[in-house]
Coordinates of N, CA, C and O in Angstrom, one line a residue:
M1 N -13.6 -59.4 -37.1 CA -13.9 -58.2 -36.6 C -12.7 -57.8 -35.5 O -12.0 -58.7 -35.0
K2 N -12.3 -56.3 -35.7 CA -11.1 -55.9 -35.1 C -11.3 -55.7 -33.6 O -12.4 -55.3 -33.2
T3 N -10.5 -56.3 -32.5 CA -10.5 -56.0 -31.2 C -9.9 -54.6 -31.0 O -8.9 -54.3 -31.3
V4 N -10.6 -53.9 -30.1 CA -10.1 -52.5 -29.8 C -9.8 -52.7 -28.4 O -10.8 -53.2 -27.5
K5 N -8.6 -52.3 -28.0 CA -8.0 -52.6 -26.5 C -8.1 -51.2 -25.8 O -7.7 -50.3 -26.5
L6 N -8.6 -51.0 -24.8 CA -8.6 -49.9 -23.8 C -8.1 -50.0 -22.5 O -7.8 -51.1 -22.0
V7 N -7.4 -48.9 -22.1 CA -6.9 -48.8 -20.8 C -7.6 -47.8 -20.1 O -7.8 -46.5 -20.8
H8 N -8.3 -48.1 -19.0 CA -9.4 -47.3 -18.3 C -8.7 -46.7 -17.2 O -8.5 -47.5 -16.1
L9 N -8.7 -45.2 -17.1 CA -8.2 -44.8 -15.8 C -9.4 -43.8 -15.4 O -9.9 -43.3 -16.1
S10 N -9.6 -43.9 -13.9 CA -10.7 -43.2 -13.2 C -10.2 -42.5 -12.0 O -9.4 -43.0 -11.4
D11 N -10.9 -41.6 -11.7 CA -10.8 -40.7 -10.3 C -9.3 -40.5 -10.0 O -8.8 -41.0 -8.9
L12 N -8.5 -39.7 -11.0 CA -7.1 -39.4 -10.6 C -6.9 -38.5 -9.6 O -6.2 -38.3 -8.8
H13 N -7.9 -37.5 -9.4 CA -8.1 -36.4 -8.3 C -6.7 -35.7 -8.1 O -6.2 -35.6 -7.2
I14 N -6.1 -35.3 -9.4 CA -4.9 -34.6 -9.3 C -5.3 -33.2 -8.8 O -6.1 -32.4 -9.1
G15 N -4.5 -33.0 -7.7 CA -4.5 -31.7 -6.9 C -3.5 -31.8 -5.8 O -2.8 -32.8 -5.5
P16 N -3.9 -31.0 -4.6 CA -3.0 -30.8 -3.5 C -3.3 -31.9 -2.8 O -2.1 -32.2 -1.9
N17 N -4.1 -32.7 -2.6 CA -4.2 -33.9 -1.8 C -4.0 -35.2 -2.7 O -4.5 -36.2 -2.3
F18 N -3.4 -35.1 -3.7 CA -2.8 -36.3 -4.6 C -2.3 -37.3 -3.9 O -1.6 -37.0 -3.0
V19 N -2.9 -38.5 -4.1 CA -2.5 -39.7 -3.1 C -0.9 -39.9 -3.0 O -0.5 -40.1 -2.0
I20 N -0.4 -39.7 -4.1 CA 1.4 -40.1 -4.1 C 2.0 -38.7 -3.9 O 3.2 -38.6 -4.1
N21 N 1.4 -37.7 -3.3 CA 2.1 -36.5 -3.1 C 2.7 -36.4 -1.7 O 2.5 -35.6 -0.9
H22 N 3.8 -37.4 -1.6 CA 4.5 -37.5 -0.4 C 5.9 -37.0 -0.7 O 6.6 -37.6 -1.5
A23 N 6.4 -35.9 0.1 CA 7.8 -35.4 -0.2 C 8.9 -36.6 -0.1 O 9.7 -36.6 -0.9
K24 N 8.6 -37.3 0.9 CA 9.8 -38.4 1.2 C 10.0 -39.2 -0.3 O 11.0 -39.3 -0.8
L25 N 9.0 -39.8 -0.6 CA 9.0 -40.7 -1.9 C 9.5 -39.9 -3.2 O 10.4 -40.3 -3.8
L26 N 8.7 -38.8 -3.2 CA 9.1 -37.9 -4.4 C 10.4 -37.2 -4.3 O 11.2 -37.0 -5.5
G27 N 11.0 -37.1 -3.3 CA 12.6 -36.7 -3.1 C 13.3 -37.6 -3.4 O 14.5 -37.2 -3.9
Q28 N 13.1 -38.9 -3.2 CA 14.0 -40.0 -3.8 C 13.9 -40.1 -5.3 O 15.0 -40.7 -5.8
T29 N 12.8 -39.7 -6.1 CA 12.7 -40.2 -7.4 C 13.0 -38.9 -8.2 O 13.5 -39.1 -9.3
G30 N 12.9 -37.8 -7.7 CA 13.2 -36.3 -8.4 C 11.9 -36.1 -9.3 O 12.0 -35.4 -10.2
F31 N 10.8 -36.7 -9.2 CA 9.7 -36.4 -10.2 C 8.5 -35.9 -9.3 O 8.4 -35.8 -8.3
T32 N 7.7 -35.3 -10.2 CA 6.4 -34.8 -9.7 C 5.4 -35.9 -9.6 O 5.8 -37.0 -10.0
P33 N 4.4 -35.8 -8.5 CA 3.5 -36.9 -8.5 C 3.1 -37.3 -9.9 O 2.7 -38.6 -9.8
E34 N 2.8 -36.4 -10.7 CA 2.1 -36.7 -11.9 C 3.0 -37.5 -12.8 O 2.7 -38.6 -13.4
E35 N 4.3 -37.1 -12.8 CA 5.3 -37.9 -13.5 C 5.5 -39.4 -13.0 O 5.6 -40.4 -13.7
Y36 N 5.5 -39.3 -11.8 CA 5.8 -40.8 -11.1 C 4.5 -41.7 -11.3 O 4.9 -42.7 -11.7
L37 N 3.3 -41.0 -11.2 CA 2.3 -42.0 -11.5 C 2.0 -42.4 -13.0 O 2.0 -43.6 -13.2
A38 N 2.6 -41.5 -13.8 CA 2.6 -41.9 -15.3 C 3.5 -42.9 -15.7 O 3.2 -43.7 -16.4
Q39 N 4.6 -42.9 -15.1 CA 5.5 -43.9 -15.2 C 5.1 -45.3 -14.7 O 5.2 -46.3 -15.4
K40 N 4.6 -45.2 -13.4 CA 4.1 -46.4 -12.8 C 2.9 -47.0 -13.8 O 2.9 -48.3 -14.0
V41 N 1.9 -46.3 -14.2 CA 0.8 -46.8 -14.9 C 1.3 -47.5 -16.2 O 1.0 -48.2 -16.7
A42 N 2.2 -46.5 -17.0 CA 3.0 -47.0 -18.2 C 3.5 -48.2 -18.0 O 3.3 -49.2 -18.9
L43 N 4.3 -48.6 -16.8 CA 4.9 -49.8 -16.8 C 4.0 -50.8 -16.7 O 4.2 -52.0 -16.9
D44 N 3.0 -50.8 -15.8 CA 2.0 -51.8 -15.7 C 1.4 -52.3 -16.9 O 1.1 -53.4 -17.4
V45 N 1.0 -51.2 -17.5 CA 0.3 -51.3 -18.8 C 1.0 -52.0 -19.8 O 0.8 -53.1 -20.4
V46 N 2.3 -51.8 -19.9 CA 3.3 -52.4 -21.1 C 3.9 -53.7 -20.5 O 3.7 -54.8 -21.1
S47 N 4.4 -53.8 -19.3 CA 5.3 -54.9 -18.9 C 4.4 -55.9 -18.0 O 4.6 -56.8 -18.0
V48 N 3.3 -55.4 -17.2 CA 2.7 -56.2 -16.3 C 1.4 -56.9 -17.2 O 1.4 -58.0 -17.2
V49 N 0.6 -55.9 -17.5 CA -0.5 -56.5 -18.2 C -0.3 -56.7 -19.7 O -1.1 -57.7 -20.5
K50 N 0.7 -56.3 -20.1 CA 1.3 -56.5 -21.6 C 0.1 -56.1 -22.6 O -0.2 -56.7 -23.6
A51 N -0.5 -54.9 -22.2 CA -1.5 -54.3 -23.0 C -1.1 -53.6 -24.2 O 0.1 -52.8 -24.0
E52 N -1.5 -53.5 -25.4 CA -1.2 -52.8 -26.3 C -2.4 -51.9 -26.6 O -3.2 -52.2 -27.6
P53 N -2.7 -51.0 -25.9 CA -4.0 -50.1 -26.0 C -4.2 -49.5 -27.1 O -3.1 -48.9 -27.7
D54 N -5.4 -49.4 -27.6 CA -5.7 -48.6 -28.8 C -6.2 -47.2 -28.4 O -6.1 -46.2 -29.0
F55 N -6.8 -47.2 -27.2 CA -7.2 -45.9 -26.6 C -7.0 -45.9 -25.2 O -7.1 -47.1 -24.6
I56 N -6.9 -44.8 -24.5 CA -6.7 -44.6 -23.2 C -8.0 -43.8 -22.7 O -8.3 -42.5 -23.2
V57 N -9.0 -44.4 -21.8 CA -10.0 -43.5 -21.3 C -9.8 -43.2 -20.0 O -9.7 -43.8 -19.2
V58 N -9.9 -41.8 -19.8 CA -9.8 -41.3 -18.5 C -11.3 -40.7 -18.3 O -11.7 -39.7 -18.6
S59 N -12.0 -41.6 -17.4 CA -13.2 -41.0 -16.9 C -13.3 -40.5 -15.5 O -13.0 -41.1 -14.6
G60 N -13.9 -39.4 -15.4 CA -14.4 -38.7 -14.2 C -13.1 -38.4 -13.3 O -12.1 -39.0 -13.0
D61 N -13.3 -37.0 -12.8 CA -12.4 -36.6 -11.6 C -11.1 -36.6 -12.0 O -10.3 -37.2 -11.2
T62 N -10.8 -36.1 -13.2 CA -9.4 -35.8 -13.7 C -8.7 -35.0 -12.5 O -7.5 -35.2 -12.1
S63 N -9.1 -34.0 -12.0 CA -8.8 -32.9 -10.9 C -9.5 -33.4 -9.7 O -10.5 -34.1 -9.6
E64 N -8.9 -32.5 -8.7 CA -9.6 -32.6 -7.2 C -10.7 -31.6 -7.4 O -11.7 -31.9 -6.5
S65 N -10.4 -30.5 -7.6 CA -11.3 -29.3 -7.4 C -11.6 -28.5 -8.7 O -12.3 -27.5 -8.5
G66 N -11.3 -28.8 -9.9 CA -11.6 -28.0 -11.0 C -10.8 -26.8 -11.1 O -11.1 -26.0 -11.9
E67 N -9.6 -26.8 -10.5 CA -8.7 -25.7 -10.5 C -7.8 -25.8 -12.0 O -7.4 -26.9 -12.1
E68 N -7.4 -24.5 -12.4 CA -6.8 -24.5 -13.7 C -5.4 -25.3 -13.5 O -4.8 -26.1 -14.4
V69 N -4.7 -25.1 -12.4 CA -3.5 -25.6 -12.0 C -3.5 -27.2 -12.0 O -2.5 -27.6 -12.5
E70 N -4.7 -27.7 -11.6 CA -4.9 -29.2 -11.5 C -4.8 -29.8 -12.9 O -4.4 -30.8 -13.2
F71 N -5.7 -29.1 -13.8 CA -5.8 -29.4 -15.2 C -4.1 -29.4 -15.9 O -4.1 -30.2 -16.8
R72 N -3.5 -28.5 -15.8 CA -2.2 -28.4 -16.2 C -1.4 -29.5 -15.8 O -0.6 -30.1 -16.7
A73 N -1.4 -29.7 -14.4 CA -0.9 -31.2 -14.0 C -1.3 -32.5 -14.5 O -0.7 -33.4 -15.1
A74 N -2.8 -32.4 -14.8 CA -3.3 -33.7 -15.6 C -2.8 -33.8 -17.1 O -2.7 -34.8 -17.4
S75 N -2.6 -32.7 -17.7 CA -2.0 -32.6 -19.0 C -0.6 -33.1 -19.0 O -0.4 -33.9 -19.9
K76 N 0.1 -32.8 -18.0 CA 1.4 -33.1 -18.0 C 1.5 -34.8 -17.8 O 2.2 -35.4 -18.2
F77 N 0.6 -35.1 -17.0 CA 0.4 -36.6 -16.6 C 0.3 -37.4 -17.8 O 0.8 -38.4 -18.2
L78 N -0.6 -36.9 -18.6 CA -0.9 -37.6 -19.9 C 0.0 -37.5 -20.8 O 0.4 -38.6 -21.6
D79 N 0.8 -36.5 -21.1 CA 1.8 -36.3 -21.9 C 2.9 -37.4 -21.4 O 3.6 -38.2 -22.4
V80 N 3.3 -37.1 -20.3 CA 4.3 -38.4 -19.8 C 4.0 -39.7 -19.8 O 4.7 -40.4 -20.3
L81 N 2.6 -39.8 -19.7 CA 2.1 -41.5 -19.7 C 2.3 -41.9 -21.3 O 2.9 -43.0 -21.5
L82 N 1.9 -41.1 -22.3 CA 2.2 -41.4 -23.7 C 3.7 -41.7 -24.0 O 4.0 -42.7 -24.5
K83 N 4.5 -40.7 -23.5 CA 5.8 -41.1 -23.7 C 6.6 -42.4 -23.1 O 7.4 -43.1 -23.5
Y84 N 6.0 -42.7 -21.9 CA 6.5 -43.8 -21.1 C 6.0 -45.1 -21.8 O 6.7 -46.3 -21.7
I85 N 4.8 -45.1 -22.3 CA 4.2 -46.3 -22.7 C 5.3 -46.6 -23.8 O 5.5 -47.9 -24.1
V86 N 5.6 -45.8 -24.8 CA 6.4 -46.0 -26.0 C 7.9 -46.5 -25.2 O 8.5 -47.4 -25.7
R87 N 8.5 -45.9 -24.4 CA 9.7 -46.1 -23.7 C 9.7 -47.4 -23.3 O 10.9 -48.0 -23.3
F88 N 8.6 -47.9 -22.7 CA 8.6 -49.2 -22.0 C 8.2 -50.2 -23.1 O 8.0 -51.4 -22.7
G89 N 8.1 -50.0 -24.3 CA 7.9 -50.9 -25.4 C 6.4 -50.9 -26.0 O 6.2 -51.9 -26.6
G90 N 5.7 -50.0 -25.5 CA 4.3 -50.0 -26.0 C 4.2 -49.4 -27.3 O 5.2 -48.8 -27.8
K91 N 3.0 -49.5 -28.1 CA 2.9 -48.5 -29.2 C 2.6 -47.2 -29.1 O 2.2 -46.9 -28.0
Q92 N 3.0 -46.5 -30.3 CA 3.1 -45.0 -30.2 C 1.4 -44.7 -30.1 O 0.6 -45.1 -30.8
L93 N 1.0 -43.9 -29.2 CA -0.5 -43.3 -29.2 C 0.0 -41.6 -29.2 O 0.9 -41.4 -28.7
T94 N -1.2 -41.1 -29.5 CA -1.1 -39.8 -29.5 C -2.5 -39.2 -28.6 O -3.1 -40.0 -28.2
F95 N -2.5 -37.9 -28.5 CA -3.6 -37.2 -27.8 C -4.9 -37.6 -28.3 O -6.0 -37.8 -27.7
E96 N -5.2 -38.1 -29.7 CA -6.2 -38.6 -30.2 C -6.6 -39.8 -29.7 O -7.9 -40.2 -29.9
N97 N -5.7 -40.6 -29.3 CA -6.2 -41.9 -28.7 C -6.7 -41.9 -27.2 O -6.7 -42.8 -26.6
I98 N -6.6 -40.5 -26.7 CA -7.1 -40.6 -25.3 C -8.4 -39.9 -25.4 O -8.9 -38.9 -26.0
V99 N -9.4 -40.3 -24.6 CA -10.8 -40.0 -24.4 C -10.9 -39.4 -22.8 O -10.7 -40.3 -22.0
I100 N -11.1 -38.2 -22.7 CA -11.3 -37.5 -21.4 C -12.7 -37.3 -21.2 O -13.5 -36.6 -22.1
V101 N -13.4 -37.9 -20.1 CA -14.7 -37.6 -19.7 C -14.6 -36.8 -18.2 O -14.3 -37.4 -17.5
P102 N -15.5 -35.6 -18.2 CA -15.2 -35.0 -16.9 C -16.2 -35.6 -15.8 O -17.0 -36.4 -16.3
G103 N -15.9 -35.5 -14.7 CA -16.6 -35.9 -13.4 C -17.0 -34.7 -12.8 O -16.7 -33.4 -12.8
N104 N -17.5 -35.3 -11.5 CA -18.0 -34.1 -10.5 C -16.9 -33.3 -9.9 O -17.2 -32.1 -9.7
H105 N -15.7 -33.7 -9.8 CA -14.5 -32.9 -9.3 C -14.1 -32.1 -10.3 O -13.2 -31.3 -10.0
D106 N -14.4 -32.4 -11.7 CA -13.9 -31.3 -12.7 C -14.6 -30.1 -12.9 O -14.2 -29.3 -13.6
I107 N -15.7 -29.8 -12.1 CA -16.4 -28.8 -11.8 C -15.5 -27.8 -10.9 O -15.2 -28.2 -9.9
N108 N -15.2 -26.6 -11.3 CA -14.5 -25.6 -10.4 C -15.4 -25.3 -9.2 O -16.6 -24.9 -9.4
R109 N -15.0 -25.9 -8.2 CA -15.9 -25.8 -6.9 C -16.2 -24.3 -6.4 O -17.2 -24.1 -6.1
K110 N -15.4 -23.4 -6.7 CA -15.5 -21.9 -6.3 C -16.5 -21.5 -7.2 O -17.5 -20.9 -6.8
D111 N -16.6 -21.8 -8.6 CA -17.6 -21.3 -9.4 C -18.9 -21.9 -9.2 O -19.7 -21.6 -9.5
N112 N -18.9 -23.2 -8.7 CA -19.9 -23.9 -8.5 C -20.7 -23.4 -7.4 O -22.2 -23.4 -7.6
E113 N -20.2 -22.9 -6.5 CA -20.9 -22.3 -5.3 C -21.5 -20.8 -5.7 O -22.7 -20.6 -5.3
A114 N -20.8 -20.1 -6.7 CA -21.4 -19.1 -7.1 C -22.7 -19.2 -8.0 O -23.6 -18.6 -8.1
A115 N -22.6 -20.5 -8.6 CA -23.8 -20.7 -9.4 C -24.9 -21.3 -8.5 O -26.1 -20.8 -8.9
H116 N -24.7 -21.8 -7.5 CA -25.6 -22.2 -6.4 C -26.3 -20.7 -6.0 O -27.5 -20.4 -5.8
L117 N -25.5 -19.5 -5.8 CA -25.8 -18.3 -5.2 C -26.6 -17.6 -6.4 O -27.6 -17.0 -6.2
R118 N -26.3 -17.7 -7.7 CA -27.3 -17.3 -8.8 C -28.5 -17.9 -8.6 O -29.6 -17.0 -8.9
F119 N -28.8 -19.0 -8.7 CA -29.9 -19.9 -8.8 C -30.9 -19.3 -7.5 O -32.0 -19.5 -7.5
A120 N -30.1 -19.1 -6.3 CA -31.0 -18.5 -5.1 C -31.2 -17.1 -5.3 O -31.9 -16.5 -4.5
G121 N -30.8 -16.4 -6.5 CA -31.2 -15.1 -6.8 C -30.2 -14.1 -6.1 O -30.4 -12.9 -6.0
K122 N -29.0 -14.7 -5.6 CA -28.2 -13.6 -4.9 C -27.1 -13.2 -5.9 O -26.3 -12.4 -5.3
L123 N -27.1 -13.8 -7.0 CA -26.0 -13.1 -7.9 C -26.6 -13.1 -9.3 O -27.4 -14.0 -9.7
S124 N -26.1 -12.3 -10.1 CA -26.7 -12.1 -11.4 C -25.9 -13.2 -12.4 O -24.7 -13.6 -12.0
A125 N -26.4 -13.3 -13.5 CA -25.6 -14.3 -14.7 C -24.3 -13.7 -14.9 O -23.6 -14.5 -15.1
A126 N -24.4 -12.3 -15.0 CA -23.1 -11.8 -15.4 C -22.1 -12.0 -14.3 O -20.8 -12.0 -14.8
D127 N -22.3 -12.0 -13.2 CA -21.5 -12.4 -11.9 C -21.2 -13.8 -11.9 O -20.5 -14.1 -10.8
T128 N -21.6 -14.7 -12.7 CA -21.7 -16.2 -12.4 C -20.6 -16.6 -13.3 O -20.9 -16.6 -14.4
P129 N -19.4 -17.1 -12.9 CA -18.3 -17.8 -13.8 C -19.0 -19.1 -14.2 O -19.9 -19.8 -13.6
E130 N -18.4 -19.6 -15.3 CA -18.9 -20.9 -15.7 C -18.2 -22.0 -15.2 O -16.9 -22.0 -15.3
K131 N -18.8 -22.8 -14.4 CA -18.1 -23.9 -13.5 C -17.3 -24.7 -14.2 O -16.4 -25.5 -13.8
F132 N -17.6 -25.1 -15.6 CA -16.8 -26.0 -16.4 C -15.7 -25.2 -17.3 O -15.1 -25.9 -18.2
A133 N -15.6 -24.0 -17.1 CA -14.6 -23.4 -17.9 C -13.1 -23.8 -17.9 O -12.7 -23.9 -18.9
N134 N -12.7 -24.3 -16.8 CA -11.2 -24.7 -16.6 C -11.2 -26.0 -17.2 O -10.3 -26.4 -17.9
F135 N -12.3 -26.9 -17.2 CA -12.2 -28.2 -17.8 C -12.2 -28.0 -19.4 O -11.4 -28.7 -20.0
V136 N -13.1 -27.1 -19.8 CA -13.1 -26.8 -21.3 C -12.0 -26.2 -21.8 O -11.5 -26.7 -22.8
A137 N -11.3 -25.5 -21.0 CA -10.0 -24.9 -21.4 C -8.9 -25.9 -21.5 O -8.0 -26.1 -22.6
F138 N -9.0 -26.9 -20.5 CA -8.0 -28.1 -20.3 C -8.2 -28.9 -21.7 O -7.3 -29.2 -22.5
A139 N -9.6 -29.2 -22.0 CA -9.8 -30.2 -23.2 C -9.3 -29.5 -24.3 O -9.0 -29.9 -25.3
G140 N -9.7 -28.2 -24.6 CA -9.4 -27.5 -25.7 C -7.8 -27.6 -26.0 O -7.5 -27.6 -27.3
S141 N -7.0 -27.1 -25.0 CA -5.7 -27.1 -25.2 C -5.0 -28.7 -25.4 O -4.2 -28.7 -26.1
F142 N -5.6 -29.3 -24.7 CA -5.3 -30.9 -24.8 C -5.4 -31.4 -26.0 O -4.4 -31.9 -26.8
Y143 N -6.4 -31.1 -26.7 CA -6.8 -31.6 -28.0 C -6.4 -30.7 -29.3 O -6.9 -31.0 -30.4
R144 N -5.9 -29.4 -28.9 CA -5.5 -28.6 -30.0 C -4.7 -29.1 -31.0 O -3.7 -30.0 -30.8
G145 N -5.1 -29.1 -32.3 CA -4.4 -29.5 -33.3 C -4.7 -31.0 -33.8 O -4.1 -31.5 -34.9
T146 N -5.8 -31.6 -33.1 CA -6.3 -32.8 -33.5 C -7.7 -32.7 -34.0 O -8.3 -31.5 -34.0
S147 N -8.2 -33.7 -34.5 CA -9.6 -33.8 -35.1 C -10.6 -33.5 -33.9 O -11.7 -33.1 -34.2
H148 N -10.2 -33.8 -32.6 CA -11.2 -33.5 -31.6 C -11.2 -31.9 -31.1 O -12.1 -31.5 -30.2
G149 N -10.2 -31.2 -31.5 CA -9.8 -29.8 -30.9 C -11.1 -29.1 -31.2 O -11.4 -28.3 -30.3
S150 N -11.9 -29.1 -32.4 CA -12.8 -28.0 -32.5 C -14.0 -28.4 -31.8 O -14.9 -27.4 -31.5
A151 N -14.3 -29.5 -31.2 CA -15.4 -29.8 -30.2 C -15.4 -29.0 -29.0 O -16.4 -28.8 -28.5
W152 N -14.1 -28.5 -28.6 CA -14.0 -27.9 -27.4 C -13.7 -26.4 -27.6 O -13.6 -25.6 -26.4
A153 N -13.6 -25.9 -28.9 CA -13.5 -24.5 -29.0 C -14.7 -23.6 -28.7 O -15.9 -24.2 -28.4
N154 N -14.2 -22.6 -28.0 CA -15.3 -21.6 -27.4 C -16.1 -20.9 -28.5 O -15.7 -20.7 -29.4

C-alpha cells in the first residue's frame, strides 16, 4: 500500500491583522508577510521535517474576513510556497496537490451581516450578496486549468 504524505496548514488568517505583519521584520527581508511565511513553511517542510508531501491541505480560515484582497494574498502565499518547496529540495507539486477547505473566516463578514438582515426580513434576496462569493472566486481562479477547476465554476 502506498503511503500518502500530507502537510496540513490551518487558520492562516491572511489579512490586515496577519500575525507576521510587522513592518520592522518585513523591512529587513523585503518580502510581503505571505512570501515570508511561505518561505518559512517550505523550509520547515523540506529541511526540518524532511517531508516529501503528496498533498498540502489548507483547512479553514485561509482569510481573516473573507475579503477579495485577502484571497489574492492567500493565492500568492500558496504560489510562493510551491516554488520554495522545490527550491529547498522538495518535490514538484502543483495546484492540483493543494486541497483548500473554507472556514468560518472565509465568509465575507460584510455579506454575512447582510444575510442576517435578509433572514430578519429587512433585506430582499436581490439585495443580499452571496457571503461565500469571494471564496468561490478565489477557489475558481486558483484551480483554473486543473481538473478541480470545474467544481468551482459559476
